[in-house]
Structure formats: structure tokens, C-alpha cells
Tab-separated table of C-alpha atoms in Angstrom:
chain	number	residue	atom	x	y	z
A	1261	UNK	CA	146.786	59.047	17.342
A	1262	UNK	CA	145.981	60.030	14.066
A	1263	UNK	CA	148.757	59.142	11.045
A	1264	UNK	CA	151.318	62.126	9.541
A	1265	UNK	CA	149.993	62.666	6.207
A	1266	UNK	CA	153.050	62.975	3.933
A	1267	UNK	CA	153.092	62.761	-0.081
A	1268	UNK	CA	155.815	60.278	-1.650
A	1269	UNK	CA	157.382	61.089	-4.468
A	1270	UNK	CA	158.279	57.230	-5.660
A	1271	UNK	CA	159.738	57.989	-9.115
A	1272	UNK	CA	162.688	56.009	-9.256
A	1273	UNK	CA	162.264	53.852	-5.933
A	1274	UNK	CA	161.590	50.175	-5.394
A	1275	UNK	CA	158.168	49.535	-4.127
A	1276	UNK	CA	157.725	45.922	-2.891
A	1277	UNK	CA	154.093	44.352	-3.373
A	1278	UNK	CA	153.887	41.109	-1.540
A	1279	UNK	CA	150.631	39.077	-3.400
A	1280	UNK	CA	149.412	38.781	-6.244
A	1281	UNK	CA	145.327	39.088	-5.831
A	1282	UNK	CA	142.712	41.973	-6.160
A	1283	UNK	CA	144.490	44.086	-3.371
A	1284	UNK	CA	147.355	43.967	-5.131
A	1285	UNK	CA	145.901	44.503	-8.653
A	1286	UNK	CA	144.266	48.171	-7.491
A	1287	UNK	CA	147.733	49.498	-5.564
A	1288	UNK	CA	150.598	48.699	-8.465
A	1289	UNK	CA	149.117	50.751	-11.203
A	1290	UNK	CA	148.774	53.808	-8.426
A	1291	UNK	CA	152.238	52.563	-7.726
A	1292	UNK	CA	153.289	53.241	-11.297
A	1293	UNK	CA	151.721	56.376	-12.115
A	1294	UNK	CA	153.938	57.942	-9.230
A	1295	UNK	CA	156.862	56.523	-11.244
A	1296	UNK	CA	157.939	53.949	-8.694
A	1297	UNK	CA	159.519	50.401	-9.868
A	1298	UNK	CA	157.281	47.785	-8.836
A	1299	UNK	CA	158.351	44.307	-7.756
A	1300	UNK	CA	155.512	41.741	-7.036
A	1301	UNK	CA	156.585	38.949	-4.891
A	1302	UNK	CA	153.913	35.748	-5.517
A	1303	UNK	CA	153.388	32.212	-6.647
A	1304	UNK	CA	150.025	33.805	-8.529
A	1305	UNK	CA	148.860	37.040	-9.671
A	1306	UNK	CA	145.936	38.418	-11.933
A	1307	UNK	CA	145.454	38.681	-15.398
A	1308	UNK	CA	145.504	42.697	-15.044
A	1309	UNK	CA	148.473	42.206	-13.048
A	1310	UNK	CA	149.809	40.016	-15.869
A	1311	UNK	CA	149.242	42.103	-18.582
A	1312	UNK	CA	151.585	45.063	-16.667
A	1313	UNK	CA	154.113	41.965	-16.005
A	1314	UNK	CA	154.287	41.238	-19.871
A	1315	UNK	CA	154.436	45.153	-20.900
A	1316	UNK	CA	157.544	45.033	-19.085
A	1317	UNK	CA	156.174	47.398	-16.500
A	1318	UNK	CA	156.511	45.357	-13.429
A	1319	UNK	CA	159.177	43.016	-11.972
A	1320	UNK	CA	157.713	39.630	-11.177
A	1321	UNK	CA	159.397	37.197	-8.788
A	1322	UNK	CA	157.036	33.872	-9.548
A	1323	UNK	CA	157.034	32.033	-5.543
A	1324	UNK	CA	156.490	32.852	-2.290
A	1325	UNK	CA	157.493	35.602	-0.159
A	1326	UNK	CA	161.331	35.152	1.274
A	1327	UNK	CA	163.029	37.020	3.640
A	1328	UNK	CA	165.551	39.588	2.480
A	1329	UNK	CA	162.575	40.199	-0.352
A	1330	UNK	CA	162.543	43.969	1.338
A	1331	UNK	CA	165.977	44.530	1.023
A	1332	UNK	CA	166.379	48.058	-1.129
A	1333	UNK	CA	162.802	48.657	-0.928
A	1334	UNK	CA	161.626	51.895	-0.118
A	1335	UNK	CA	158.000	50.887	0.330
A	1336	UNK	CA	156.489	47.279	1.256
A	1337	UNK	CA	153.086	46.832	0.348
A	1338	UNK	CA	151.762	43.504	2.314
A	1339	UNK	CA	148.916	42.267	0.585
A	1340	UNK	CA	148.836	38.362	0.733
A	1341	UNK	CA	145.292	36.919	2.312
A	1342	UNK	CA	147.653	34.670	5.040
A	1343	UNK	CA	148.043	36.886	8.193
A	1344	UNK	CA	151.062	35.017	8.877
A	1345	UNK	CA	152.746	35.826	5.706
A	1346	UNK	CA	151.688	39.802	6.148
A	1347	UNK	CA	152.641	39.605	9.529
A	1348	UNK	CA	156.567	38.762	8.668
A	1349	UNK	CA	156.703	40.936	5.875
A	1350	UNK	CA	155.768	43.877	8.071
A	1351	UNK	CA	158.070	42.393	10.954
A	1352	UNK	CA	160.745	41.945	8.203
A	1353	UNK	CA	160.223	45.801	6.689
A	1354	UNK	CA	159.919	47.356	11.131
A	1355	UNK	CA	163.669	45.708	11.317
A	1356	UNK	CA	164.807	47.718	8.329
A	1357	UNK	CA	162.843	51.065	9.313
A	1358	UNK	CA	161.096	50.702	5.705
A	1359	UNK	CA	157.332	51.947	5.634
A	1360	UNK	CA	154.937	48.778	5.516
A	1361	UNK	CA	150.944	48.806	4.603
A	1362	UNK	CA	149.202	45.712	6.234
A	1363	UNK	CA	145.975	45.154	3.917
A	1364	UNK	CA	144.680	42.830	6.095
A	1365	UNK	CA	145.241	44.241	9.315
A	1366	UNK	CA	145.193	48.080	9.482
A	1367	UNK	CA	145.926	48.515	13.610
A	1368	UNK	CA	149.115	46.550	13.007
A	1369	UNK	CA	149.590	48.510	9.865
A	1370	UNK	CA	152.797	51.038	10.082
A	1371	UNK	CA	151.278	52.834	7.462
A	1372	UNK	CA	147.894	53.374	5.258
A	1373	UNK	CA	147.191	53.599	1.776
A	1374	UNK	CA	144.385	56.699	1.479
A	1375	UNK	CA	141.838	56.381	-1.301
A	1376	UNK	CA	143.603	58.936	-3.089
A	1377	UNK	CA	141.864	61.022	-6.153
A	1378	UNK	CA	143.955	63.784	-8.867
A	1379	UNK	CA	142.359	67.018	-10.063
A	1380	UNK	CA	144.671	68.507	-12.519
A	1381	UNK	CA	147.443	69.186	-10.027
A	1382	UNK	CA	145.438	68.878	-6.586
A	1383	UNK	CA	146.026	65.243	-5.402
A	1384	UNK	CA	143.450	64.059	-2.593
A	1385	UNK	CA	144.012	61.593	-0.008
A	1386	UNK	CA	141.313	60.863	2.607
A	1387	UNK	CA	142.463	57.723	5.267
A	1388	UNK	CA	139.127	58.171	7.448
A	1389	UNK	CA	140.695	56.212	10.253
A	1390	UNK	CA	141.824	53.163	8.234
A	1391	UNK	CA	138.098	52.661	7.245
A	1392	UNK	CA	138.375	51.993	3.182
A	1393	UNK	CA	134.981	52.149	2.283
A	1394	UNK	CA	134.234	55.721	4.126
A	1395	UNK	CA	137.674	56.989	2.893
A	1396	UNK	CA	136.716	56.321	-0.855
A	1397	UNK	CA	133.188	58.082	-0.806
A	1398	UNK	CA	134.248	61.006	1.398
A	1399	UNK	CA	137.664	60.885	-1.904
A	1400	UNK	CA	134.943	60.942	-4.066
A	1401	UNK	CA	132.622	63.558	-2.910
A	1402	UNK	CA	136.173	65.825	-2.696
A	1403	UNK	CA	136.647	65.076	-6.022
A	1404	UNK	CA	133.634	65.538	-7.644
A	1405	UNK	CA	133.528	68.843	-6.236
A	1406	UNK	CA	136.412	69.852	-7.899
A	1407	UNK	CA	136.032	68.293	-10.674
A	1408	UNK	CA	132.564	70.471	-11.240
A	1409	UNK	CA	133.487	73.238	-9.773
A	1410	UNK	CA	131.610	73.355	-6.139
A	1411	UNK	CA	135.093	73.621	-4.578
A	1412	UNK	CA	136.768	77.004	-5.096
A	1413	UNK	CA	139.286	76.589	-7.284
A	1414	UNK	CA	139.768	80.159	-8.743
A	1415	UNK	CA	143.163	81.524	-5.991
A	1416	UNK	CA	145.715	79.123	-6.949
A	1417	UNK	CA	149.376	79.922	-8.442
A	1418	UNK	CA	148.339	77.963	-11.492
A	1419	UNK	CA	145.352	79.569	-12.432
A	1420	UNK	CA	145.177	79.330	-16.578
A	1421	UNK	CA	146.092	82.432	-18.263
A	1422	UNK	CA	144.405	83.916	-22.025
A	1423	UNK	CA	141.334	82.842	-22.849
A	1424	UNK	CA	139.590	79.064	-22.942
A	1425	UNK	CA	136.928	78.719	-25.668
A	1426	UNK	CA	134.502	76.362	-23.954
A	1427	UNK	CA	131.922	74.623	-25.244
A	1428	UNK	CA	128.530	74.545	-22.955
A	1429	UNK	CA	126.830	71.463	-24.631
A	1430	UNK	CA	123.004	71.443	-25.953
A	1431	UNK	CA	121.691	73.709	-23.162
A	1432	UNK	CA	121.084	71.152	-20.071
A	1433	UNK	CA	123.765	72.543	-17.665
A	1434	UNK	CA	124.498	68.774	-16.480
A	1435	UNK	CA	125.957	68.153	-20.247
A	1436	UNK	CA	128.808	70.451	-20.137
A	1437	UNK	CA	132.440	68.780	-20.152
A	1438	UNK	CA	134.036	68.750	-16.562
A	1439	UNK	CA	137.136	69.934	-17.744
A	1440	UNK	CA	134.453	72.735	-18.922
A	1441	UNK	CA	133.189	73.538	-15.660
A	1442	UNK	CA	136.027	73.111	-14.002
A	1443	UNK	CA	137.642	76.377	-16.440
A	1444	UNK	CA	134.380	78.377	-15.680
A	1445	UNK	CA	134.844	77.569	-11.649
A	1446	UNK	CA	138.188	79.833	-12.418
A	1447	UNK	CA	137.714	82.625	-14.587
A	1448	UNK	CA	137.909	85.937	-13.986
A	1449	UNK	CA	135.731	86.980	-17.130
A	1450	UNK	CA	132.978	84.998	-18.812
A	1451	UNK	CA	131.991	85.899	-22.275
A	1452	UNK	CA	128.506	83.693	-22.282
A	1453	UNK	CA	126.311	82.969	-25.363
A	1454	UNK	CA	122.430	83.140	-25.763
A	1455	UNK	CA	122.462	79.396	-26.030
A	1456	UNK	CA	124.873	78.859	-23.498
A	1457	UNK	CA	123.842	77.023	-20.145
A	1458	UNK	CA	122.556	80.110	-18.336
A	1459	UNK	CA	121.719	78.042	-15.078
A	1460	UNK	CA	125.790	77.492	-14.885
A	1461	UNK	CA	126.157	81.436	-14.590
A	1462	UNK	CA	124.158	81.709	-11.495
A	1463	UNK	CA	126.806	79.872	-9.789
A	1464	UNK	CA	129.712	81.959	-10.684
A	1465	UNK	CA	131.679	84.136	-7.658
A	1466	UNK	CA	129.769	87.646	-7.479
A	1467	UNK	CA	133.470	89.558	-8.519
A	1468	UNK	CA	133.521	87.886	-12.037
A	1469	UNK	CA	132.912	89.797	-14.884
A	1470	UNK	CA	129.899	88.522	-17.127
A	1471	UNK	CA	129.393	90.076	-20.925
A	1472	UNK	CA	126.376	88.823	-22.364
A	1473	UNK	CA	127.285	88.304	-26.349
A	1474	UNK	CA	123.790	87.132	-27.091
A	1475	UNK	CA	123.045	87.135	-30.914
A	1476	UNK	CA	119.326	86.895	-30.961
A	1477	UNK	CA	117.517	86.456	-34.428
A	1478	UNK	CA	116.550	89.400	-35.618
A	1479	UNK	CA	117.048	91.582	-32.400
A	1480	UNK	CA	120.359	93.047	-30.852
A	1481	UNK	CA	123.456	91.378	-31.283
A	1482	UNK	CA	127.408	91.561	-29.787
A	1483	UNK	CA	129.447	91.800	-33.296
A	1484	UNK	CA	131.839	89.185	-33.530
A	1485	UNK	CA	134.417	92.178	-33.717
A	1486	UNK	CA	133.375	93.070	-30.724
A	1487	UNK	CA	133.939	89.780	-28.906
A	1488	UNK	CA	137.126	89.611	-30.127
A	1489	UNK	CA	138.702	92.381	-28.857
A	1490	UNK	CA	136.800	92.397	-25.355
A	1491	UNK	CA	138.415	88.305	-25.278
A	1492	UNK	CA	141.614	89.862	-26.476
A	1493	UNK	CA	141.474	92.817	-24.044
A	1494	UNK	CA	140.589	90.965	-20.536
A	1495	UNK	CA	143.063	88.618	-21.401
A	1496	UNK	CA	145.770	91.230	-21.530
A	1497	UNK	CA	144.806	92.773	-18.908
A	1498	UNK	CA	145.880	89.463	-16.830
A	1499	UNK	CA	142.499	87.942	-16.473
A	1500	UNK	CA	141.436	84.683	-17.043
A	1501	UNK	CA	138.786	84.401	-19.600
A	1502	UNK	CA	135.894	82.144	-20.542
A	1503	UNK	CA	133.667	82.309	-23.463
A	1504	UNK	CA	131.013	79.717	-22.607
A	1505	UNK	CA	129.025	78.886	-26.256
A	1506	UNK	CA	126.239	76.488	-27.045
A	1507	UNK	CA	127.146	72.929	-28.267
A	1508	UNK	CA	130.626	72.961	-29.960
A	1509	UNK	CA	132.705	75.981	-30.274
A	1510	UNK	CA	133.827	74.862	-33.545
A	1511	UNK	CA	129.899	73.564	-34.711
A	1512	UNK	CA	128.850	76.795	-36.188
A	1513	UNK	CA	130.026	78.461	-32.830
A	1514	UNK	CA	132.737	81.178	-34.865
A	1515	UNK	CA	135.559	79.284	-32.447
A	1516	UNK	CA	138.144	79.355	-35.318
A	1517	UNK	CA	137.417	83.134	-35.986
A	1518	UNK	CA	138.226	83.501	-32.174
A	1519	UNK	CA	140.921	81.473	-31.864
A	1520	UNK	CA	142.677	83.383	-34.707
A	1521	UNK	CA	141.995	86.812	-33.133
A	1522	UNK	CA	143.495	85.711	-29.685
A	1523	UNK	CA	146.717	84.292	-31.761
A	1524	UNK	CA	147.248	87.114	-33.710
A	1525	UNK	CA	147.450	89.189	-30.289
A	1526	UNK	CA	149.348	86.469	-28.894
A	1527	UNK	CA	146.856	85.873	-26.053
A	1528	UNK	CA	147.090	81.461	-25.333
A	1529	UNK	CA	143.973	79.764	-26.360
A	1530	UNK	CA	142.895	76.629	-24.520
A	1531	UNK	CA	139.947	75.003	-26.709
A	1532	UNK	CA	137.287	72.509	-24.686
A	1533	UNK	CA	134.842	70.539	-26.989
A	1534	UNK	CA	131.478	70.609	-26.230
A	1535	UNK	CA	128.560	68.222	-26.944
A	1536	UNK	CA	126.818	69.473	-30.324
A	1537	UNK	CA	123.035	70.620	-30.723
A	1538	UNK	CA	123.612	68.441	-34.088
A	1539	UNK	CA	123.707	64.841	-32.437
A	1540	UNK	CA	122.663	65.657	-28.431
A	1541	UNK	CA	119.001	66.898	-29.356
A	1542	UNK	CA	117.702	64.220	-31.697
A	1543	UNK	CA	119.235	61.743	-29.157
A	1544	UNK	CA	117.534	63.393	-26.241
A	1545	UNK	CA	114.429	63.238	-28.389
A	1546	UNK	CA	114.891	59.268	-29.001
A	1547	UNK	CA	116.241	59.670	-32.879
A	1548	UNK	CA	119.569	58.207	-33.588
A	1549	UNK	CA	121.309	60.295	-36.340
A	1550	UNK	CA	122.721	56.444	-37.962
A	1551	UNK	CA	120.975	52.836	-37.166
A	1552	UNK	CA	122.363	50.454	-38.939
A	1553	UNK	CA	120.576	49.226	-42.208
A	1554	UNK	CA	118.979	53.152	-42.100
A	1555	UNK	CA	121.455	55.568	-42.654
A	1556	UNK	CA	125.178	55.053	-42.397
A	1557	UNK	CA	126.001	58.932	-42.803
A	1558	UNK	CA	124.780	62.440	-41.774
A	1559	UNK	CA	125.090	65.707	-42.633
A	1560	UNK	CA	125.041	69.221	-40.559
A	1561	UNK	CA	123.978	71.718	-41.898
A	1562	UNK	CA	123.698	75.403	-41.244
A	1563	UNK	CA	120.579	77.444	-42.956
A	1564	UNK	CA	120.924	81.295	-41.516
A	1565	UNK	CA	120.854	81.597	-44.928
A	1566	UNK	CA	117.678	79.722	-47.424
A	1567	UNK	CA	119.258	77.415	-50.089
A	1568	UNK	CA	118.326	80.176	-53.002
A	1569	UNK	CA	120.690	82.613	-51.042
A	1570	UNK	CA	123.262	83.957	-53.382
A	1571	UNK	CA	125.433	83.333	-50.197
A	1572	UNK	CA	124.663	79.752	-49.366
A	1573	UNK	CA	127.609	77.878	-50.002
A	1574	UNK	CA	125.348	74.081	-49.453
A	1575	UNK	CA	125.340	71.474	-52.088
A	1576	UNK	CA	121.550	71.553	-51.532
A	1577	UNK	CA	121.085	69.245	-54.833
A	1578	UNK	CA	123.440	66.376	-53.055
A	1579	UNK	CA	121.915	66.507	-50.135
A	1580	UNK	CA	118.672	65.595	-51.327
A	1581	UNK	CA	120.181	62.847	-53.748
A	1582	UNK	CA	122.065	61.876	-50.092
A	1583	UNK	CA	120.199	58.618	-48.350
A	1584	UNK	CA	121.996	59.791	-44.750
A	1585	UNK	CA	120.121	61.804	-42.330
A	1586	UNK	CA	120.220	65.698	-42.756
A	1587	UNK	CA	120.401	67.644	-39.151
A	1588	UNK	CA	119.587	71.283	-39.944
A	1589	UNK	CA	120.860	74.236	-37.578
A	1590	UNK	CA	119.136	77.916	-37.697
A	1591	UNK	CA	116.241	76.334	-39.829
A	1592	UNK	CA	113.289	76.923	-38.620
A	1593	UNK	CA	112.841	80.430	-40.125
A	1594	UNK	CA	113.372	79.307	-43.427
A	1595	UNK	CA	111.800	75.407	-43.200
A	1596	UNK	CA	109.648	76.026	-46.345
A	1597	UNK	CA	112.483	76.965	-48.594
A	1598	UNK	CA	114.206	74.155	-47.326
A	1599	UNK	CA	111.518	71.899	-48.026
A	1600	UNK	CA	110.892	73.556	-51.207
A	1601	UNK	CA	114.653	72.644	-52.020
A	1602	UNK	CA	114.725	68.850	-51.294
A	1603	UNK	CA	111.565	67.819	-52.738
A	1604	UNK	CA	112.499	70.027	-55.945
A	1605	UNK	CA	115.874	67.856	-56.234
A	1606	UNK	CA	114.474	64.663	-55.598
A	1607	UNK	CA	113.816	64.033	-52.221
A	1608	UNK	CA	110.695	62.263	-51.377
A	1609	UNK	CA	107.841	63.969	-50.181
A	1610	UNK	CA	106.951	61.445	-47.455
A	1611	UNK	CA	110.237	61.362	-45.638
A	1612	UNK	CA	109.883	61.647	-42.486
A	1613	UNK	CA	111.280	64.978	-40.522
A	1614	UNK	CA	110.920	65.631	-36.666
A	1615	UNK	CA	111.735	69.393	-35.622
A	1616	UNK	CA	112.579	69.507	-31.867
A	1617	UNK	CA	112.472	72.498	-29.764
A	1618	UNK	CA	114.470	73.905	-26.856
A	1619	UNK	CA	116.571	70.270	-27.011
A	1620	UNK	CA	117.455	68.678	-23.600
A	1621	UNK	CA	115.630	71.338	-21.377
A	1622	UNK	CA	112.464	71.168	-19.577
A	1623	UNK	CA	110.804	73.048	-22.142
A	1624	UNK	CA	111.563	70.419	-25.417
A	1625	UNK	CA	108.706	69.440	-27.491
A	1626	UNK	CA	108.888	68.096	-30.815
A	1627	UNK	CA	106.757	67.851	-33.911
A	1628	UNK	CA	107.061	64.917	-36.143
A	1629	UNK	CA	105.396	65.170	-40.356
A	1630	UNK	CA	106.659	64.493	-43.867
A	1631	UNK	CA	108.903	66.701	-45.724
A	1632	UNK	CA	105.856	67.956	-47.806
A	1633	UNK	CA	103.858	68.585	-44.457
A	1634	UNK	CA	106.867	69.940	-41.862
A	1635	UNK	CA	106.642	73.494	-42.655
A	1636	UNK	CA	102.734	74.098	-42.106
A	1637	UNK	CA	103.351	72.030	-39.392
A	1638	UNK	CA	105.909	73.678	-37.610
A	1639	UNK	CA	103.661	76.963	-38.200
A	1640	UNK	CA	101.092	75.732	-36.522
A	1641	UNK	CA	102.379	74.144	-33.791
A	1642	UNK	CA	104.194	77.732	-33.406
A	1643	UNK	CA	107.462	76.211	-33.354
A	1644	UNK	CA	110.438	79.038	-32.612
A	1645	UNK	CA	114.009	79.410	-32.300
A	1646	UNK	CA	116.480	77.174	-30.982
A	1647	UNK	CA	115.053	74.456	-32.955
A	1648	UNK	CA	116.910	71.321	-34.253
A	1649	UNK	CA	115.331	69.577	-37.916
A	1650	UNK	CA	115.740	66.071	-38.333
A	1651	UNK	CA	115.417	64.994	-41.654
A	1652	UNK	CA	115.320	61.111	-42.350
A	1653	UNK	CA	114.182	57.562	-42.280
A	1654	UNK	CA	116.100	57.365	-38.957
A	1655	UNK	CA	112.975	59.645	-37.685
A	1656	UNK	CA	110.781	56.356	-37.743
A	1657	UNK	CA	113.289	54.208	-35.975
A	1658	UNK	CA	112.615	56.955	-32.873
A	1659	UNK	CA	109.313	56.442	-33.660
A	1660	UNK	CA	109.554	52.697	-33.697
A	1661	UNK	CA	110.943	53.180	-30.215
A	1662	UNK	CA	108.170	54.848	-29.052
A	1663	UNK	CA	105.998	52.356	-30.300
A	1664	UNK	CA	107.734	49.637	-28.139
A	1665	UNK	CA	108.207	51.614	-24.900
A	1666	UNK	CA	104.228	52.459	-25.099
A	1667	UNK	CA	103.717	48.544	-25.519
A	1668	UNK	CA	106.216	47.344	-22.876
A	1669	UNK	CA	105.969	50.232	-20.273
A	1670	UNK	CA	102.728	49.384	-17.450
């Protein structure tokens, strides 16, 4: 017959481990993050399992096992490698009707430890028919699931309330946060940016709402007014909202204008970080943003505006006295000026600058030229928005890279 599932709630309760080894060293910190108070019975135990002993977190009797050890125990976890030993623990825990797991033996085993897996609040716990091995990878195929949202997740009681600013990541779906998907597997309304992962919005239910709030250079465009209230507005009307940005929602993503709005109207505000544009797309284009011995700093900057904008608020001067890498947001548009700008306070023409395009998707291609050279460049190569611009020596240290792959590779 198959076993009576049933979740214990140890807080409080004496758990008795019987070993000391590897078995033992995965179940007592399961043990303690259900609150129980664990009492190892062995001559020997781990270093892990020694570390929890010194912290104070575990009781340790140092020597064999001894009858009467599962007196006052409310769970007896048998995990010596002698049979014999297991075998009179168990017979020892039967004559005192206290639950025993045999690890060695699990058809003489009164009960089974599941591979067990936590979601938030949705605990998993797959036994598989005492079969370890299967139980973890179906555990982890459960939890995965849930964890990206595959598994419906959206009718539970606890189902967030107000609004979660989420950050997307660079563009590749597969580099959002998973706390990230898991909030869009659950919302009721998704507020989604042009540089948002669009692929992720093809996989939402067909009865949630979806407001585009694409800003697109030069073209239409949601007003951040706009956004605001519609966040502010779903939210009160019960619904769980989502608004899904590019990269960072506070990396030039208007988060902290958001999250004001939705405070002032008293609507809760749960903030996920995303993976920035700023450090994901040189990366994915082999250029570290800081190699030691290069550049031990860098510097994000946002150019929707050119540096002789009355409303540029950029210490364009320090920057180009700066020896740290400059990563340059919205910049494409106005590359020339920016050029212009560097060179003009002392920059050197031949640093090297790589602008990359449509970073971490199929589509990415980069150009690579000097800081006297990039803008033509870019021109020519026809170069357009989202583009990232890497300005730096660290640009030759991807190059350098390059180099070696192309010399190693067959």
C-alpha cells in the first residue's frame, strides 16, 4: 500500500538522528528549518554536521547508539551504515509507537523521508515509492515549474495584492529573476515595457489584462502620468499588478517615480531587481565592465539628452578625466556629441569603444572602433536603438578574448 502523506509541524519537538555521516548531514538542517530540536546520537559526525553542533544548533551525544536514546522523541531518524544498529533503533522507536525512517532499508522503514522542495508557501514532497533518486528529479521538475511559472499559480488565497515593479533583465526572457516570473505567473494586470521580455507575455493566461506602455524614440509614447494612475487604478480595483520593465526598474527604468505614486495612493509596492542592460550586454558580448589592472571603476550613464543639453545634469568633463569604463544608455542617437565631448576634455582619441546592439537576443551584433572613429562607424554599420556603448580599455581585454578562443577553438 502506498504511505499517508501527512505534513509535521516539528517546531518545538525532539527529533532523534541516529549517525553521524552524509545521510545524516542532508536530513538535520531540513530538520531545523521546520523548527525541530535535533539530537544526533554518534561516535563521529561531519564537519557540516559539526559546524551546526558548535553554533549551538544541535544536541550532540559523542558514542554509540543506546537504548532508551528514543525516549521523548517524536521522530527517529535511523541513519547509521550497520543494519544491525538501524534495525534496533527502529525496533526500539515500533515499541514506543514513535515514527522511524530506516535509510538503509526502506521496506522495513515505518516511515519515508520525501525529497521535499518550498515555493514561497507551497511545500512539495514526492516519495516515488521509496525510490530517492526518482523522487528528487520528479521534486525538482515540480519545483521548477513553480518556481518559473509553468504551474498555475495565479487562484490561491495568498495571491499578492498592489502592484510589483519587476524588473525583466536585458531582453533574453531566460534572464529574468524567478521570483520575477514567478509574480508575472500571478497577475491579474501587466503593465509591459518596449524593452521588456516580450516572449514572457505570450505565456500569460488569455483573461489578464496587458497595457502596452511602450516609449519608442521619437514615436508614440504612454506618459509616465499615465502609467501611474492605470498602476494605481487596477490595483484598487483589487487586481494584482505587474509592470514588467527592461533591465532594472531603478536603472533609468522611472521605478522610484512609480513607487512614489503607488505610496501616495497607498497601493503596497513589492520591488524585484532585475539584471541591468549596463553590465548584462557587454558581458554577453565578452567585455567585462572591470579586469583587474584595467579599470577598477565604471560609470552608467544616461544620454536621452547630448552633453551640451542645458538639461544634462553629467559631469561630462570627469568622465573623460575618469580611467574606469563608461557604459552609455540611450546613446546611440547622439554618439557624435558624445564623442565630441570626451575627446574635447581629454579623452584619448584611440580608446577603444564597442557599441552592441539588441544585447543578449538572437539579433546582437556589435561594432568595435576608437572614440574618434565610433560615430561614423556606428552610421555605417546602421546601428539603431536599443544599443549599449562601451567605452574603455576593458574593450580590448574582450578583444583579447577573442583572440584566444579563435587560437584555441578547432
Amino acid at each position: 500500500m502506498g504511505p499517508y502523506l501527512l505534513g509535521l509541524r516539528l517546531s518545538g519537538r525532539r527529533v532523534l538522528v541516529v549517525g553521524g555521516g552524509r545521510v545524516a548531514q542532508r536530513r538535520v538542517p531540513a530538520l531545523l528549518e521546520a523548527g525541530a530540536e535535533v539530537t544526533v546520537v554518534s561516535p563521529h559526525v561531519t564537519p557540516a554536521l559539526d559546524d551546526l553542533i558548535a553554533a549551538g544548533r544541535v544536541i550532540w551525544h559523542e558514542r554509540p547508539y543506546e537504548v532508551g536514546d528514543c525516549d521523548g522523541a517524536w521522530l527517529v531518524q535511523a541513519c547509521t551504515d550497520d543494519r544491525a544498529v538501524n534495525t534496533a533503533v527502529a525496533a526500539e522507536a515500533e515499541a514506543k509507537r514513535v515514527w522511524c525512517v530506516r535509510a538503509d532499508d526502506k521496506d522495513a522503514s515505518a516511515a519515508w523521508t520525501p525529497a521535499t522542495g518550498r515555493v514561497d508557501e507551497i511545500s512539495v514532497a514526492v516519495t516515488a515509492g521509496g525510490d530517492p533518486r526518482r523522487a528528487a528529479g520528479i521534486r525538482d521538475a515540480v519545483v521548477g515549474a513553480l518556481r518559473d511559472g509553468t504551474v498555475e499559480a495565479r487562484r490561491n488565497r495568498t495571491k499578492p495584492v498592489g502592484v510589483a515593479l519587476v524588473g525583466g533583465g536585458p531582453g533574453d526572457p531566460g534572464l529574468i529573476t524567478v521570483r520575477g516570473r514567478q509574480l508575472l505567473a500571478q497577475a491579474d494586470v501587466v503593465v509591459a515595457d518596449r524593452l521588456a521580455p516580450r516572449a514572457l507575455l505570450d505565456e500569460l493566461a488569455p483573461d489578464v489584462e496587458l497595457i502596452d506602455a511602450a516609449k519608442v524614440p521619437y514615436g508614440r509614447s504612454l506618459s509616465q502620468e499615465t502609467i501611474n494612475d492605470v498602476l494605481v487604478d487596477r490595483a484598487r480595483q483589487g487586481k494584482f499588478v505587474v509592470r514588467l520593465k527592461g533591465g532594472d526598474p531603478f536603472v533609468f527604468g522611472r521605478g522610484g517615480e512609480e513607487m512614489i505614486a503607488c505610496a501616495e495612493a497607498g497601493i503596497p509596492v513589492l520591488v524585484v531587481p532585475g539584471i541591468t542592460s549596463a553590465v548584462a550586454v557587454p558581458a554577453m558580448a565578452g567585455v567585462p565592465v572591470t579586469h583587474r589592472g584595467v579599470s577598477q571603476e565604471f560609470h552608467v550613464i544616461s544620454v536621452h539628452v547630448a552633453p551640451d543639453d542645458p538639461k544634462s545634469t553629467v559631469d561630462w568633463p570627469g568622465l573623460a578625466r575618469s580611467q574606469g569604463t563608461l557604459v552609455l544608455l540611450m546613446a546611440v542617437e547622439r554618439l557624435a556629441k558624445v564623442a565630441e565631448a570626451l575627446l574635447r576634455d581629454g579623452r584619448s582619441p584611440d580608446t577603444p569603444v564597442m557599441v552592441v546592439q539588441d544585447g543578449t537576443l538572437p539579433t546582437q551584433r556589435a561594432v568595435s572602433a576608437s572614440l574618434s572613429t565610433v560615430a561614423d562607424r556606428v552610421s555605417a554599420a546602421g546601428i539603431r536603438p536599443p544599443a549599449i556603448v562601451v567605452v574603455g580599455d576593458v574593450v580590448r581585454v574582450g578583444q583579447e578574448v577573442e583572440m584566444v578562443r579563435a587560437e584555441r577553438l578547432p
